[in-house]
């Protein structure tokens, strides 16, 4: 693997490493709002948004695992 | 507030402290060289002391933050933050201790005076780069 390819993979991995905690923070943010509100429609909305962030987080974690595997194989 | 969030906030607060005080200290020292008013030089020294005192908190909370929030993953940005964090702390200690031992260091015109100013300037570069890297996480 060329050093350029390796660097490209490392940059992508770094971006995901930084992005994953942001998704978790967004999830926690919506869950806090979900807990604060008492009416059903607000609770549903914040739960939906929290769930979306959780899905993003899992998607990014899967992408990260794939990229790390690829980097390990190519090194 | 959860403990991990408290640590993250500690890093944000202390890093702003260091990132603000050191460049202000540099500007005060520069003001001394422009005006010759020794109060500027004294003020810059106090800025450097407080910036240096804040640095272990910045560094320590950053390490905890990296190990918990980012699972201790070794990427370029974290490596640079660690390396330049250590360089900044060491150079800060050298500058503060040197100036403490020799209070006339900056106010006496000789080669050491220029070296002192150069070290302060280099450290300003280190802390600016650390601030730039920190900005990538926002």
JSON list of C-alpha atoms in Angstrom, two decimals:
[
{"chain": "A", "resi": 1, "resn": "UNK", "atom": "CA", "xyz": [0.00, 0.00, 0.00]},
{"chain": "A", "resi": 2, "resn": "UNK", "atom": "CA", "xyz": [1.31, 3.43, -0.81]},
{"chain": "A", "resi": 3, "resn": "UNK", "atom": "CA", "xyz": [1.87, 5.89, 1.99]},
{"chain": "A", "resi": 4, "resn": "UNK", "atom": "CA", "xyz": [-0.78, 8.10, 0.38]},
{"chain": "A", "resi": 5, "resn": "UNK", "atom": "CA", "xyz": [-3.40, 5.37, 0.66]},
{"chain": "A", "resi": 6, "resn": "UNK", "atom": "CA", "xyz": [-2.38, 4.67, 4.24]},
{"chain": "A", "resi": 7, "resn": "UNK", "atom": "CA", "xyz": [-2.59, 8.37, 5.10]},
{"chain": "A", "resi": 8, "resn": "UNK", "atom": "CA", "xyz": [-6.01, 8.60, 3.46]},
{"chain": "A", "resi": 9, "resn": "UNK", "atom": "CA", "xyz": [-7.29, 5.67, 5.53]},
{"chain": "A", "resi": 10, "resn": "UNK", "atom": "CA", "xyz": [-5.79, 7.13, 8.72]},
{"chain": "A", "resi": 11, "resn": "UNK", "atom": "CA", "xyz": [-7.46, 10.49, 8.03]},
{"chain": "A", "resi": 12, "resn": "UNK", "atom": "CA", "xyz": [-10.83, 8.81, 7.56]},
{"chain": "A", "resi": 13, "resn": "UNK", "atom": "CA", "xyz": [-10.35, 6.79, 10.76]},
{"chain": "A", "resi": 14, "resn": "UNK", "atom": "CA", "xyz": [-9.44, 9.96, 12.64]},
{"chain": "A", "resi": 15, "resn": "UNK", "atom": "CA", "xyz": [-12.57, 11.73, 11.37]},
{"chain": "A", "resi": 16, "resn": "UNK", "atom": "CA", "xyz": [-14.75, 8.86, 12.59]},
{"chain": "A", "resi": 17, "resn": "UNK", "atom": "CA", "xyz": [-12.95, 8.67, 15.96]},
{"chain": "A", "resi": 18, "resn": "UNK", "atom": "CA", "xyz": [-13.78, 12.35, 16.48]},
{"chain": "A", "resi": 19, "resn": "UNK", "atom": "CA", "xyz": [-17.34, 12.06, 15.13]},
{"chain": "A", "resi": 20, "resn": "UNK", "atom": "CA", "xyz": [-18.55, 9.04, 17.14]},
{"chain": "A", "resi": 21, "resn": "UNK", "atom": "CA", "xyz": [-18.58, 10.77, 20.58]},
{"chain": "A", "resi": 22, "resn": "UNK", "atom": "CA", "xyz": [-20.50, 13.68, 19.00]},
{"chain": "A", "resi": 23, "resn": "UNK", "atom": "CA", "xyz": [-23.30, 11.26, 18.07]},
{"chain": "A", "resi": 24, "resn": "UNK", "atom": "CA", "xyz": [-23.32, 9.91, 21.62]},
{"chain": "A", "resi": 25, "resn": "UNK", "atom": "CA", "xyz": [-23.46, 13.44, 23.02]},
{"chain": "A", "resi": 26, "resn": "UNK", "atom": "CA", "xyz": [-26.38, 14.28, 20.72]},
{"chain": "A", "resi": 27, "resn": "UNK", "atom": "CA", "xyz": [-28.15, 11.09, 21.84]},
{"chain": "A", "resi": 28, "resn": "UNK", "atom": "CA", "xyz": [-27.66, 11.99, 25.51]},
{"chain": "A", "resi": 29, "resn": "UNK", "atom": "CA", "xyz": [-28.82, 15.55, 24.80]},
{"chain": "A", "resi": 30, "resn": "UNK", "atom": "CA", "xyz": [-32.12, 14.34, 23.28]},
{"chain": "A", "resi": 31, "resn": "UNK", "atom": "CA", "xyz": [-32.60, 11.75, 26.01]},
{"chain": "A", "resi": 32, "resn": "UNK", "atom": "CA", "xyz": [-32.22, 14.43, 28.68]},
{"chain": "A", "resi": 33, "resn": "UNK", "atom": "CA", "xyz": [-34.90, 16.48, 26.92]},
{"chain": "A", "resi": 34, "resn": "UNK", "atom": "CA", "xyz": [-37.05, 13.35, 26.63]},
{"chain": "A", "resi": 35, "resn": "UNK", "atom": "CA", "xyz": [-36.80, 12.90, 30.40]},
{"chain": "A", "resi": 36, "resn": "UNK", "atom": "CA", "xyz": [-37.55, 16.58, 31.06]},
{"chain": "A", "resi": 37, "resn": "UNK", "atom": "CA", "xyz": [-40.78, 16.72, 29.06]},
{"chain": "A", "resi": 38, "resn": "UNK", "atom": "CA", "xyz": [-43.98, 15.19, 30.37]},
{"chain": "A", "resi": 39, "resn": "UNK", "atom": "CA", "xyz": [-46.28, 15.40, 27.33]},
{"chain": "A", "resi": 40, "resn": "UNK", "atom": "CA", "xyz": [-46.40, 12.38, 25.08]},
{"chain": "A", "resi": 41, "resn": "UNK", "atom": "CA", "xyz": [-45.79, 14.13, 21.73]},
{"chain": "A", "resi": 42, "resn": "UNK", "atom": "CA", "xyz": [-42.59, 15.86, 22.99]},
{"chain": "A", "resi": 43, "resn": "UNK", "atom": "CA", "xyz": [-41.36, 12.64, 24.56]},
{"chain": "A", "resi": 44, "resn": "UNK", "atom": "CA", "xyz": [-41.95, 10.77, 21.30]},
{"chain": "A", "resi": 45, "resn": "UNK", "atom": "CA", "xyz": [-40.15, 13.42, 19.27]},
{"chain": "A", "resi": 46, "resn": "UNK", "atom": "CA", "xyz": [-37.06, 13.46, 21.49]},
{"chain": "A", "resi": 47, "resn": "UNK", "atom": "CA", "xyz": [-37.01, 9.69, 21.70]},
{"chain": "A", "resi": 48, "resn": "UNK", "atom": "CA", "xyz": [-37.15, 9.51, 17.89]},
{"chain": "A", "resi": 49, "resn": "UNK", "atom": "CA", "xyz": [-34.28, 12.02, 17.59]},
{"chain": "A", "resi": 50, "resn": "UNK", "atom": "CA", "xyz": [-32.23, 10.18, 20.25]},
{"chain": "A", "resi": 51, "resn": "UNK", "atom": "CA", "xyz": [-32.80, 6.93, 18.37]},
{"chain": "A", "resi": 52, "resn": "UNK", "atom": "CA", "xyz": [-31.60, 8.54, 15.13]},
{"chain": "A", "resi": 53, "resn": "UNK", "atom": "CA", "xyz": [-28.36, 9.63, 16.82]},
{"chain": "A", "resi": 54, "resn": "UNK", "atom": "CA", "xyz": [-27.86, 6.15, 18.24]},
{"chain": "A", "resi": 55, "resn": "UNK", "atom": "CA", "xyz": [-28.26, 4.70, 14.74]},
{"chain": "A", "resi": 56, "resn": "UNK", "atom": "CA", "xyz": [-25.73, 7.21, 13.39]},
{"chain": "A", "resi": 57, "resn": "UNK", "atom": "CA", "xyz": [-23.31, 6.23, 16.16]},
{"chain": "A", "resi": 58, "resn": "UNK", "atom": "CA", "xyz": [-23.65, 2.52, 15.38]},
{"chain": "A", "resi": 59, "resn": "UNK", "atom": "CA", "xyz": [-23.24, 3.17, 11.65]},
{"chain": "A", "resi": 60, "resn": "UNK", "atom": "CA", "xyz": [-20.07, 5.18, 12.27]},
{"chain": "A", "resi": 61, "resn": "UNK", "atom": "CA", "xyz": [-18.73, 2.49, 14.63]},
{"chain": "A", "resi": 62, "resn": "UNK", "atom": "CA", "xyz": [-19.26, -0.12, 11.92]},
{"chain": "A", "resi": 63, "resn": "UNK", "atom": "CA", "xyz": [-17.53, 2.07, 9.34]},
{"chain": "A", "resi": 64, "resn": "UNK", "atom": "CA", "xyz": [-14.65, 2.62, 11.76]},
{"chain": "A", "resi": 65, "resn": "UNK", "atom": "CA", "xyz": [-14.27, -1.10, 12.38]},
{"chain": "A", "resi": 66, "resn": "UNK", "atom": "CA", "xyz": [-14.20, -1.73, 8.61]},
{"chain": "A", "resi": 67, "resn": "UNK", "atom": "CA", "xyz": [-11.59, 0.95, 7.98]},
{"chain": "A", "resi": 68, "resn": "UNK", "atom": "CA", "xyz": [-9.41, -0.22, 10.89]},
{"chain": "A", "resi": 69, "resn": "UNK", "atom": "CA", "xyz": [-9.60, -3.78, 9.55]},
{"chain": "A", "resi": 70, "resn": "UNK", "atom": "CA", "xyz": [-8.65, -2.57, 6.07]},
{"chain": "A", "resi": 71, "resn": "UNK", "atom": "CA", "xyz": [-5.72, -0.58, 7.43]},
{"chain": "A", "resi": 72, "resn": "UNK", "atom": "CA", "xyz": [-4.50, -3.54, 9.46]},
{"chain": "A", "resi": 73, "resn": "UNK", "atom": "CA", "xyz": [-4.70, -5.87, 6.45]},
{"chain": "A", "resi": 74, "resn": "UNK", "atom": "CA", "xyz": [-2.88, -3.48, 4.14]},
{"chain": "A", "resi": 75, "resn": "UNK", "atom": "CA", "xyz": [-0.07, -2.60, 6.57]},
{"chain": "B", "resi": 1, "resn": "UNK", "atom": "CA", "xyz": [-23.29, 16.06, 36.28]},
{"chain": "B", "resi": 2, "resn": "UNK", "atom": "CA", "xyz": [-21.62, 12.76, 35.40]},
{"chain": "B", "resi": 3, "resn": "UNK", "atom": "CA", "xyz": [-17.90, 12.41, 36.18]},
{"chain": "B", "resi": 4, "resn": "UNK", "atom": "CA", "xyz": [-16.88, 11.92, 32.54]},
{"chain": "B", "resi": 5, "resn": "UNK", "atom": "CA", "xyz": [-18.71, 15.12, 31.55]},
{"chain": "B", "resi": 6, "resn": "UNK", "atom": "CA", "xyz": [-17.03, 16.96, 34.41]},
{"chain": "B", "resi": 7, "resn": "UNK", "atom": "CA", "xyz": [-13.61, 15.86, 33.11]},
{"chain": "B", "resi": 8, "resn": "UNK", "atom": "CA", "xyz": [-14.52, 17.03, 29.58]},
{"chain": "B", "resi": 9, "resn": "UNK", "atom": "CA", "xyz": [-15.57, 20.40, 30.97]},
{"chain": "B", "resi": 10, "resn": "UNK", "atom": "CA", "xyz": [-12.36, 20.61, 33.03]},
{"chain": "B", "resi": 11, "resn": "UNK", "atom": "CA", "xyz": [-10.37, 20.20, 29.82]},
{"chain": "B", "resi": 12, "resn": "UNK", "atom": "CA", "xyz": [-12.38, 22.85, 27.99]},
{"chain": "B", "resi": 13, "resn": "UNK", "atom": "CA", "xyz": [-12.09, 25.36, 30.84]},
{"chain": "B", "resi": 14, "resn": "UNK", "atom": "CA", "xyz": [-8.42, 24.85, 31.63]},
{"chain": "B", "resi": 15, "resn": "UNK", "atom": "CA", "xyz": [-7.37, 24.77, 27.96]},
{"chain": "B", "resi": 16, "resn": "UNK", "atom": "CA", "xyz": [-9.07, 28.12, 27.37]},
{"chain": "B", "resi": 17, "resn": "UNK", "atom": "CA", "xyz": [-7.20, 29.43, 30.39]},
{"chain": "B", "resi": 18, "resn": "UNK", "atom": "CA", "xyz": [-3.82, 28.35, 28.99]},
{"chain": "B", "resi": 19, "resn": "UNK", "atom": "CA", "xyz": [-4.65, 29.32, 25.41]},
{"chain": "B", "resi": 20, "resn": "UNK", "atom": "CA", "xyz": [-5.70, 32.81, 26.44]},
{"chain": "B", "resi": 21, "resn": "UNK", "atom": "CA", "xyz": [-3.07, 33.63, 29.07]},
{"chain": "B", "resi": 22, "resn": "UNK", "atom": "CA", "xyz": [0.06, 32.66, 27.18]},
{"chain": "B", "resi": 23, "resn": "UNK", "atom": "CA", "xyz": [-0.58, 34.77, 24.04]},
{"chain": "B", "resi": 24, "resn": "UNK", "atom": "CA", "xyz": [-1.71, 37.70, 26.25]},
{"chain": "B", "resi": 25, "resn": "UNK", "atom": "CA", "xyz": [1.54, 37.33, 28.22]},
{"chain": "B", "resi": 26, "resn": "UNK", "atom": "CA", "xyz": [3.42, 37.37, 24.93]},
{"chain": "B", "resi": 27, "resn": "UNK", "atom": "CA", "xyz": [1.59, 40.56, 23.85]},
{"chain": "B", "resi": 28, "resn": "UNK", "atom": "CA", "xyz": [2.38, 42.18, 27.20]},
{"chain": "B", "resi": 29, "resn": "UNK", "atom": "CA", "xyz": [6.05, 41.29, 26.83]},
{"chain": "B", "resi": 30, "resn": "UNK", "atom": "CA", "xyz": [5.98, 42.68, 23.29]},
{"chain": "B", "resi": 31, "resn": "UNK", "atom": "CA", "xyz": [4.35, 45.85, 24.68]},
{"chain": "B", "resi": 32, "resn": "UNK", "atom": "CA", "xyz": [7.25, 46.13, 27.13]},
{"chain": "B", "resi": 33, "resn": "UNK", "atom": "CA", "xyz": [9.76, 45.98, 24.26]},
{"chain": "B", "resi": 34, "resn": "UNK", "atom": "CA", "xyz": [7.81, 48.68, 22.41]},
{"chain": "B", "resi": 35, "resn": "UNK", "atom": "CA", "xyz": [7.22, 51.04, 25.32]},
{"chain": "B", "resi": 36, "resn": "UNK", "atom": "CA", "xyz": [9.90, 50.20, 27.88]},
{"chain": "B", "resi": 37, "resn": "UNK", "atom": "CA", "xyz": [7.30, 50.16, 30.69]},
{"chain": "B", "resi": 38, "resn": "UNK", "atom": "CA", "xyz": [8.41, 47.48, 33.14]},
{"chain": "B", "resi": 39, "resn": "UNK", "atom": "CA", "xyz": [4.87, 46.97, 34.44]},
{"chain": "B", "resi": 40, "resn": "UNK", "atom": "CA", "xyz": [4.09, 45.26, 31.10]},
{"chain": "B", "resi": 41, "resn": "UNK", "atom": "CA", "xyz": [6.99, 42.87, 31.62]},
{"chain": "B", "resi": 42, "resn": "UNK", "atom": "CA", "xyz": [5.89, 42.07, 35.19]},
{"chain": "B", "resi": 43, "resn": "UNK", "atom": "CA", "xyz": [2.33, 41.49, 34.01]},
{"chain": "B", "resi": 44, "resn": "UNK", "atom": "CA", "xyz": [3.56, 39.12, 31.28]},
{"chain": "B", "resi": 45, "resn": "UNK", "atom": "CA", "xyz": [5.47, 37.09, 33.89]},
{"chain": "B", "resi": 46, "resn": "UNK", "atom": "CA", "xyz": [2.32, 36.70, 36.02]},
{"chain": "B", "resi": 47, "resn": "UNK", "atom": "CA", "xyz": [0.41, 35.60, 32.92]},
{"chain": "B", "resi": 48, "resn": "UNK", "atom": "CA", "xyz": [3.06, 32.95, 32.24]},
{"chain": "B", "resi": 49, "resn": "UNK", "atom": "CA", "xyz": [2.87, 31.72, 35.85]},
{"chain": "B", "resi": 50, "resn": "UNK", "atom": "CA", "xyz": [-0.91, 31.27, 35.74]},
{"chain": "B", "resi": 51, "resn": "UNK", "atom": "CA", "xyz": [-0.82, 29.72, 32.27]},
{"chain": "B", "resi": 52, "resn": "UNK", "atom": "CA", "xyz": [1.84, 27.24, 33.48]},
{"chain": "B", "resi": 53, "resn": "UNK", "atom": "CA", "xyz": [-0.16, 26.42, 36.61]},
{"chain": "B", "resi": 54, "resn": "UNK", "atom": "CA", "xyz": [-3.23, 25.65, 34.48]},
{"chain": "B", "resi": 55, "resn": "UNK", "atom": "CA", "xyz": [-1.29, 23.40, 32.08]},
{"chain": "B", "resi": 56, "resn": "UNK", "atom": "CA", "xyz": [-1.15, 20.21, 34.23]},
{"chain": "B", "resi": 57, "resn": "UNK", "atom": "CA", "xyz": [-4.94, 20.39, 34.60]},
{"chain": "B", "resi": 58, "resn": "UNK", "atom": "CA", "xyz": [-5.31, 20.87, 30.84]},
{"chain": "B", "resi": 59, "resn": "UNK", "atom": "CA", "xyz": [-2.93, 18.03, 30.06]},
{"chain": "B", "resi": 60, "resn": "UNK", "atom": "CA", "xyz": [-4.30, 15.64, 32.71]},
{"chain": "B", "resi": 61, "resn": "UNK", "atom": "CA", "xyz": [-7.95, 16.20, 31.83]},
{"chain": "B", "resi": 62, "resn": "UNK", "atom": "CA", "xyz": [-7.08, 15.90, 28.15]},
{"chain": "B", "resi": 63, "resn": "UNK", "atom": "CA", "xyz": [-5.45, 12.52, 28.73]},
{"chain": "B", "resi": 64, "resn": "UNK", "atom": "CA", "xyz": [-8.47, 11.28, 30.73]},
{"chain": "B", "resi": 65, "resn": "UNK", "atom": "CA", "xyz": [-10.80, 12.66, 28.05]},
{"chain": "B", "resi": 66, "resn": "UNK", "atom": "CA", "xyz": [-8.81, 10.90, 25.31]},
{"chain": "B", "resi": 67, "resn": "UNK", "atom": "CA", "xyz": [-8.76, 7.57, 27.19]},
{"chain": "B", "resi": 68, "resn": "UNK", "atom": "CA", "xyz": [-12.49, 7.60, 28.03]},
{"chain": "B", "resi": 69, "resn": "UNK", "atom": "CA", "xyz": [-14.27, 9.50, 25.28]},
{"chain": "B", "resi": 70, "resn": "UNK", "atom": "CA", "xyz": [-11.99, 8.48, 22.40]},
{"chain": "B", "resi": 71, "resn": "UNK", "atom": "CA", "xyz": [-11.05, 5.03, 23.79]},
{"chain": "B", "resi": 72, "resn": "UNK", "atom": "CA", "xyz": [-7.35, 5.95, 23.78]},
{"chain": "B", "resi": 73, "resn": "UNK", "atom": "CA", "xyz": [-7.14, 5.58, 20.01]},
{"chain": "B", "resi": 74, "resn": "UNK", "atom": "CA", "xyz": [-3.80, 6.67, 18.62]},
{"chain": "B", "resi": 75, "resn": "UNK", "atom": "CA", "xyz": [-4.33, 8.98, 15.66]},
{"chain": "B", "resi": 76, "resn": "UNK", "atom": "CA", "xyz": [-2.24, 11.84, 14.32]},
{"chain": "B", "resi": 77, "resn": "UNK", "atom": "CA", "xyz": [-4.26, 14.55, 16.05]},
{"chain": "B", "resi": 78, "resn": "UNK", "atom": "CA", "xyz": [-4.02, 12.90, 19.48]},
{"chain": "B", "resi": 79, "resn": "UNK", "atom": "CA", "xyz": [-0.31, 12.17, 19.02]},
{"chain": "B", "resi": 80, "resn": "UNK", "atom": "CA", "xyz": [0.34, 15.81, 18.14]},
{"chain": "B", "resi": 81, "resn": "UNK", "atom": "CA", "xyz": [-1.73, 17.01, 21.08]},
{"chain": "B", "resi": 82, "resn": "UNK", "atom": "CA", "xyz": [0.32, 14.85, 23.46]},
{"chain": "B", "resi": 83, "resn": "UNK", "atom": "CA", "xyz": [3.71, 15.76, 21.95]},
{"chain": "B", "resi": 84, "resn": "UNK", "atom": "CA", "xyz": [3.06, 19.51, 21.72]},
{"chain": "B", "resi": 85, "resn": "UNK", "atom": "CA", "xyz": [1.36, 19.47, 25.13]},
{"chain": "B", "resi": 86, "resn": "UNK", "atom": "CA", "xyz": [4.52, 18.07, 26.72]},
{"chain": "B", "resi": 87, "resn": "UNK", "atom": "CA", "xyz": [6.71, 20.52, 24.77]},
{"chain": "B", "resi": 88, "resn": "UNK", "atom": "CA", "xyz": [4.52, 23.43, 25.87]},
{"chain": "B", "resi": 89, "resn": "UNK", "atom": "CA", "xyz": [4.58, 22.37, 29.53]},
{"chain": "B", "resi": 90, "resn": "UNK", "atom": "CA", "xyz": [8.37, 21.85, 29.57]},
{"chain": "B", "resi": 91, "resn": "UNK", "atom": "CA", "xyz": [9.11, 25.13, 27.83]},
{"chain": "B", "resi": 92, "resn": "UNK", "atom": "CA", "xyz": [6.65, 26.98, 30.09]},
{"chain": "B", "resi": 93, "resn": "UNK", "atom": "CA", "xyz": [8.46, 25.62, 33.16]},
{"chain": "B", "resi": 94, "resn": "UNK", "atom": "CA", "xyz": [11.85, 26.62, 31.74]},
{"chain": "B", "resi": 95, "resn": "UNK", "atom": "CA", "xyz": [10.62, 30.15, 30.98]},
{"chain": "B", "resi": 96, "resn": "UNK", "atom": "CA", "xyz": [8.90, 30.70, 34.33]},
{"chain": "B", "resi": 97, "resn": "UNK", "atom": "CA", "xyz": [11.72, 29.22, 36.44]},
{"chain": "B", "resi": 98, "resn": "UNK", "atom": "CA", "xyz": [14.38, 31.11, 34.45]},
{"chain": "B", "resi": 99, "resn": "UNK", "atom": "CA", "xyz": [12.51, 34.42, 34.80]},
{"chain": "B", "resi": 100, "resn": "UNK", "atom": "CA", "xyz": [11.92, 33.69, 38.53]},
{"chain": "B", "resi": 101, "resn": "UNK", "atom": "CA", "xyz": [15.64, 33.08, 39.15]},
{"chain": "B", "resi": 102, "resn": "UNK", "atom": "CA", "xyz": [16.65, 36.13, 37.10]},
{"chain": "B", "resi": 103, "resn": "UNK", "atom": "CA", "xyz": [14.00, 38.90, 37.50]},
{"chain": "B", "resi": 104, "resn": "UNK", "atom": "CA", "xyz": [15.99, 41.27, 35.26]},
{"chain": "B", "resi": 105, "resn": "UNK", "atom": "CA", "xyz": [16.15, 38.68, 32.46]},
{"chain": "B", "resi": 106, "resn": "UNK", "atom": "CA", "xyz": [13.77, 40.48, 30.10]},
{"chain": "B", "resi": 107, "resn": "UNK", "atom": "CA", "xyz": [14.69, 44.01, 31.10]},
{"chain": "B", "resi": 108, "resn": "UNK", "atom": "CA", "xyz": [18.45, 43.73, 30.61]},
{"chain": "B", "resi": 109, "resn": "UNK", "atom": "CA", "xyz": [19.54, 44.12, 27.00]},
{"chain": "B", "resi": 110, "resn": "UNK", "atom": "CA", "xyz": [21.77, 41.17, 26.07]},
{"chain": "B", "resi": 111, "resn": "UNK", "atom": "CA", "xyz": [21.65, 37.90, 24.14]},
{"chain": "B", "resi": 112, "resn": "UNK", "atom": "CA", "xyz": [19.76, 36.13, 26.95]},
{"chain": "B", "resi": 113, "resn": "UNK", "atom": "CA", "xyz": [17.04, 38.73, 26.71]},
{"chain": "B", "resi": 114, "resn": "UNK", "atom": "CA", "xyz": [16.55, 37.86, 23.03]},
{"chain": "B", "resi": 115, "resn": "UNK", "atom": "CA", "xyz": [16.63, 34.14, 23.80]},
{"chain": "B", "resi": 116, "resn": "UNK", "atom": "CA", "xyz": [13.96, 34.61, 26.48]},
{"chain": "B", "resi": 117, "resn": "UNK", "atom": "CA", "xyz": [11.74, 36.50, 24.02]},
{"chain": "B", "resi": 118, "resn": "UNK", "atom": "CA", "xyz": [12.34, 33.81, 21.36]},
{"chain": "B", "resi": 119, "resn": "UNK", "atom": "CA", "xyz": [11.36, 31.02, 23.78]},
{"chain": "B", "resi": 120, "resn": "UNK", "atom": "CA", "xyz": [8.20, 32.87, 24.75]},
{"chain": "B", "resi": 121, "resn": "UNK", "atom": "CA", "xyz": [7.39, 33.30, 21.05]},
{"chain": "B", "resi": 122, "resn": "UNK", "atom": "CA", "xyz": [8.04, 29.61, 20.28]},
{"chain": "B", "resi": 123, "resn": "UNK", "atom": "CA", "xyz": [5.79, 28.61, 23.18]},
{"chain": "B", "resi": 124, "resn": "UNK", "atom": "CA", "xyz": [3.13, 30.92, 21.78]},
{"chain": "B", "resi": 125, "resn": "UNK", "atom": "CA", "xyz": [3.37, 28.88, 18.58]},
{"chain": "B", "resi": 126, "resn": "UNK", "atom": "CA", "xyz": [3.00, 25.61, 20.54]},
{"chain": "B", "resi": 127, "resn": "UNK", "atom": "CA", "xyz": [-0.09, 26.80, 22.41]},
{"chain": "B", "resi": 128, "resn": "UNK", "atom": "CA", "xyz": [-1.64, 28.23, 19.23]},
{"chain": "B", "resi": 129, "resn": "UNK", "atom": "CA", "xyz": [-1.15, 24.91, 17.45]},
{"chain": "B", "resi": 130, "resn": "UNK", "atom": "CA", "xyz": [-2.70, 23.08, 20.42]},
{"chain": "B", "resi": 131, "resn": "UNK", "atom": "CA", "xyz": [-5.65, 25.46, 20.29]},
{"chain": "B", "resi": 132, "resn": "UNK", "atom": "CA", "xyz": [-5.98, 24.85, 16.55]},
{"chain": "B", "resi": 133, "resn": "UNK", "atom": "CA", "xyz": [-6.03, 21.07, 17.13]},
{"chain": "B", "resi": 134, "resn": "UNK", "atom": "CA", "xyz": [-8.56, 21.47, 19.95]},
{"chain": "B", "resi": 135, "resn": "UNK", "atom": "CA", "xyz": [-10.78, 23.45, 17.60]},
{"chain": "B", "resi": 136, "resn": "UNK", "atom": "CA", "xyz": [-11.10, 20.40, 15.36]},
{"chain": "B", "resi": 137, "resn": "UNK", "atom": "CA", "xyz": [-13.14, 18.68, 18.10]},
{"chain": "B", "resi": 138, "resn": "UNK", "atom": "CA", "xyz": [-15.81, 21.39, 18.28]}
]
